[in-house]
Amino acid sequence: MADLLDILRTRFGFDSFRPHQAEACAALADGHDCLLVMPTGAGKSLCYQLPAVARGGSALVVSPLISLMEDQVSKLSAQGLNAARIHSGRPREESRQACFDWAEGKLDFLFISPERLRVPGFVEWLAKRKPGLVAVDEAHCISQWGHDFRPDYRLLGGRLDMLRGKGVRHDSGELPPESSQTPVIALTATATPLVQRDIIEQLGLHDCKRLIHGFRRTNLGIEVVELKPSQRADAVLEVLGSGSFSRSEKVPDPFGSDPFGSSAGAGAGEGVRHNFAELPAKLSQTPAIVYVPSRKECEALAARIGESVPCMPYHAGLSAADRDRAQAAFLAGEVSVIVATIAFGMGIDKHNVRTVIHTALPGSVEGYYQEIGRAGRDGKPSRAILMWGWNDKRLHEWFMDRDYPPVKDMRALWGALSNRATDLESLASELDLDVSTIGSRLDKLAAQGGASIDAEGYVTRGGDKWIDGYQKQLEHKRDQLDRMLNFAQGHGCRMLALLNHFGDPDNTRSCGRCDVCAPQQCALKSFRAPSARELAVLRQIMDALRGRDDLSTGKLFRDNFEQHMKRGEFEDLLGALVQNGLVTTRDDMWEKDGRVIQFKRASLTDAGREIEDDLASAVMLPGSFPAPEPAKATKHSKGERSKNVADKAPDPTLVEALKTWRLQQAKAQGVQAFRIFGNKTLDAIAAAKPRTRDELLDVPGIGPAKLEAYGDGILEITSG
Ligand code: ADP
Ligand code: MG
């Protein structure tokens, strides 16, 4: 360890390691294979460069981007290390020289691009000298589930054995002992556990140290708000401080004064709260990036925001000059808000972005994490606000059906191709589809080897083995969307959910900043008391869970609520119980036809077990937007039905009759009375005086299950 620190100071000129660098350097220097997943800017390069110096010999680095290679080579050369590179942008003579220098052991580092692996004899030449280590940068490119799949990266797996010096497997399939082999490190900033597994498998890493770190962002407060599409523009203006709804109208702090409790790290709570309180109410929300799903919305929203705050649109439909102008103005601080489609933000380096807003559900958690990562690079408190709704999923599915159509449609496209080159226009008219749809489908076919498209856009048919790969891709896309939806619906700390998504083991401490950990600090979200109908549902959920622990939430919904409410509404109410500490959920999964299906199980907490008829004051629900006056907030707002029922006074003699009946039922079943019905439900029945099964089903708190079990008994009383 002392050696490594010494090298860090003398050869690299840094005083100390950044978090997790020392661990990675030590593992690799010791000869372990490593997978290192840390966010951009964390300092991953040092984690192969320093061990390379420590181990001696020449290090081989595979890197997919010429600019990254050039950058690293010039940095290393400036530090007095001998670094060379071979890629398509280099003169042939210099590449040859680099090869000779490598073979003679003159180089400390040789950088190569993955296409080189295809050049006949190249790997054999490199293998003449056993490298001190092999580094694979941007290793997610090897996985087709990753962000940026590069087919050439796939070649690496087959070539590594040779490069590791001990090349050949025994007949038994075993490799020589790990200790005698050159260690390999794979580095990336973006890899889910699935991609991580894929990288390890593809590269054949042995007994690999998995170092996944640094995804926690301590200065970022994530807020997730369910909104109708029609409300979102107003909500954006509200967050940016130019809305017409004053913040003081919101229900203040329904969760008590110390939201941090034991969840934040020792001492962190005060500091965190203090910092947020210091944010001036409005203008500190900028600079801001607002991500929108379409060009049309981009233009419209930018125009609206532009009426009160300097703002520009940014999307792929603008000319390159317009886009450059918008980006430059934002970087220079002349424009404080950019409204953008996903095309914005790659490679922009602006450290003081205070707010990132998404006005619709993104397609994947990976993309979402990257985009919110553009807030608060300076370490100061910043916000990420996600607006979403259940319809967003349908919109994504519509795009997915267009861009990733069912296999039979792809088969039709493949069937229309032949060995003779055709152009997109003729394909489009043959299949009666528009050209851009054909183009997008052909890209997918080509990625799986089912078609090839030449530089002029002419298409020929490829092999017939594309279906499997395509199907997997399709499922993967759907899975990514499901995970994003799960995130939005989540009831726990938002940062923890992200850490778990990436498999970062720093996942035991809540963030203390998100809408779940610190609801009263939300920029947009407000809270209200439940309506009579909602209260009835909440009570029914509690009743079902009193009967059984660890109940699948899907079953809970199907058995009790499916007939009379949407799944989304049910999830929101269940979520409110979780957020208010009465119910807890855990993730579970099962396998069906080789596909893993995720679901949740719910149980009562101790607090949930103790509570009886006081739910109304114990549960707060996410408020509507714009937030109502506090006085109105306790009134039920949803649905005529609940209003009609709840506004009528219950008939006292009927209530008494129902209570007597309930007691008989409870005794007969050997359970407590509230398990049959809560008092609120009895009151609601006594107010509505239902005469038919349909009318009874309309009463809050009566679902199909209760109707089945008790309907006839109740109707006998109410219609008597
Ligand atoms: P990554 O590949 O993880 O995105 P880089 O390896 O490019 O990040 O490093 C980002 C920056 O951090 C570089 O400018 C690098 O010089 C700097 N850096 C790396 N390690 C240290 C350290 N221990 N101390 C100070 N700066 C460092
Ligand atoms: Mg890097």
Tab-separated table of C-alpha atoms in Angstrom, residues 23-24 27-28 30-37 134 136 139 160 164 175 178 181-188 193 195-213:
chain	number	residue	atom	x	y	z
A	23	GLU	CA	-8.912	-0.551	-3.272
A	24	ALA	CA	-9.025	-0.978	-7.053
A	27	ALA	CA	-6.523	-5.526	-6.224
A	28	LEU	CA	-5.162	-5.133	-9.725
A	30	ASP	CA	-2.003	-7.982	-6.707
A	31	GLY	CA	-2.936	-9.693	-9.950
A	32	HIS	CA	-6.732	-9.967	-9.528
A	33	ASP	CA	-9.115	-9.548	-12.431
A	34	CYS	CA	-11.389	-6.579	-11.698
A	35	LEU	CA	-14.615	-5.050	-12.857
A	36	LEU	CA	-14.643	-1.381	-11.894
A	37	VAL	CA	-17.914	0.497	-12.204
A	134	VAL	CA	-4.784	-5.526	-19.824
A	136	VAL	CA	-10.652	-2.626	-21.213
A	139	ALA	CA	-16.336	-2.029	-21.102
A	160	LEU	CA	-7.741	-12.314	-24.258
A	164	ARG	CA	-2.802	-12.833	-21.065
A	175	LEU	CA	-6.980	-22.352	-17.526
A	178	GLU	CA	-4.690	-17.379	-12.059
A	181	GLN	CA	-1.786	-14.839	-15.712
A	182	THR	CA	-1.836	-11.230	-16.691
A	183	PRO	CA	-4.689	-9.548	-14.794
A	184	VAL	CA	-7.476	-7.850	-16.713
A	185	ILE	CA	-9.483	-4.845	-15.563
A	186	ALA	CA	-12.750	-3.811	-17.206
A	187	LEU	CA	-13.847	-0.212	-16.568
A	188	THR	CA	-17.180	1.503	-17.151
A	193	PRO	CA	-25.949	-5.928	-12.699
A	195	VAL	CA	-24.463	-5.756	-17.978
A	196	GLN	CA	-21.878	-6.380	-15.258
A	197	ARG	CA	-22.474	-10.121	-15.514
A	198	ASP	CA	-22.309	-9.941	-19.283
A	199	ILE	CA	-18.955	-8.114	-19.217
A	200	ILE	CA	-17.472	-10.669	-16.824
A	201	GLU	CA	-18.728	-13.556	-18.952
A	202	GLN	CA	-17.724	-12.081	-22.296
A	203	LEU	CA	-14.223	-11.292	-21.116
A	204	GLY	CA	-13.903	-14.569	-19.235
A	205	LEU	CA	-12.702	-12.804	-16.091
A	206	HIS	CA	-11.693	-15.241	-13.345
A	207	ASP	CA	-12.588	-14.864	-9.729
A	208	CYS	CA	-13.247	-11.262	-10.564
A	209	LYS	CA	-13.253	-8.481	-7.962
A	210	ARG	CA	-16.405	-6.486	-8.557
A	211	LEU	CA	-15.883	-2.919	-7.493
A	212	ILE	CA	-19.089	-0.961	-7.948
A	213	HIS	CA	-18.914	2.391	-6.254
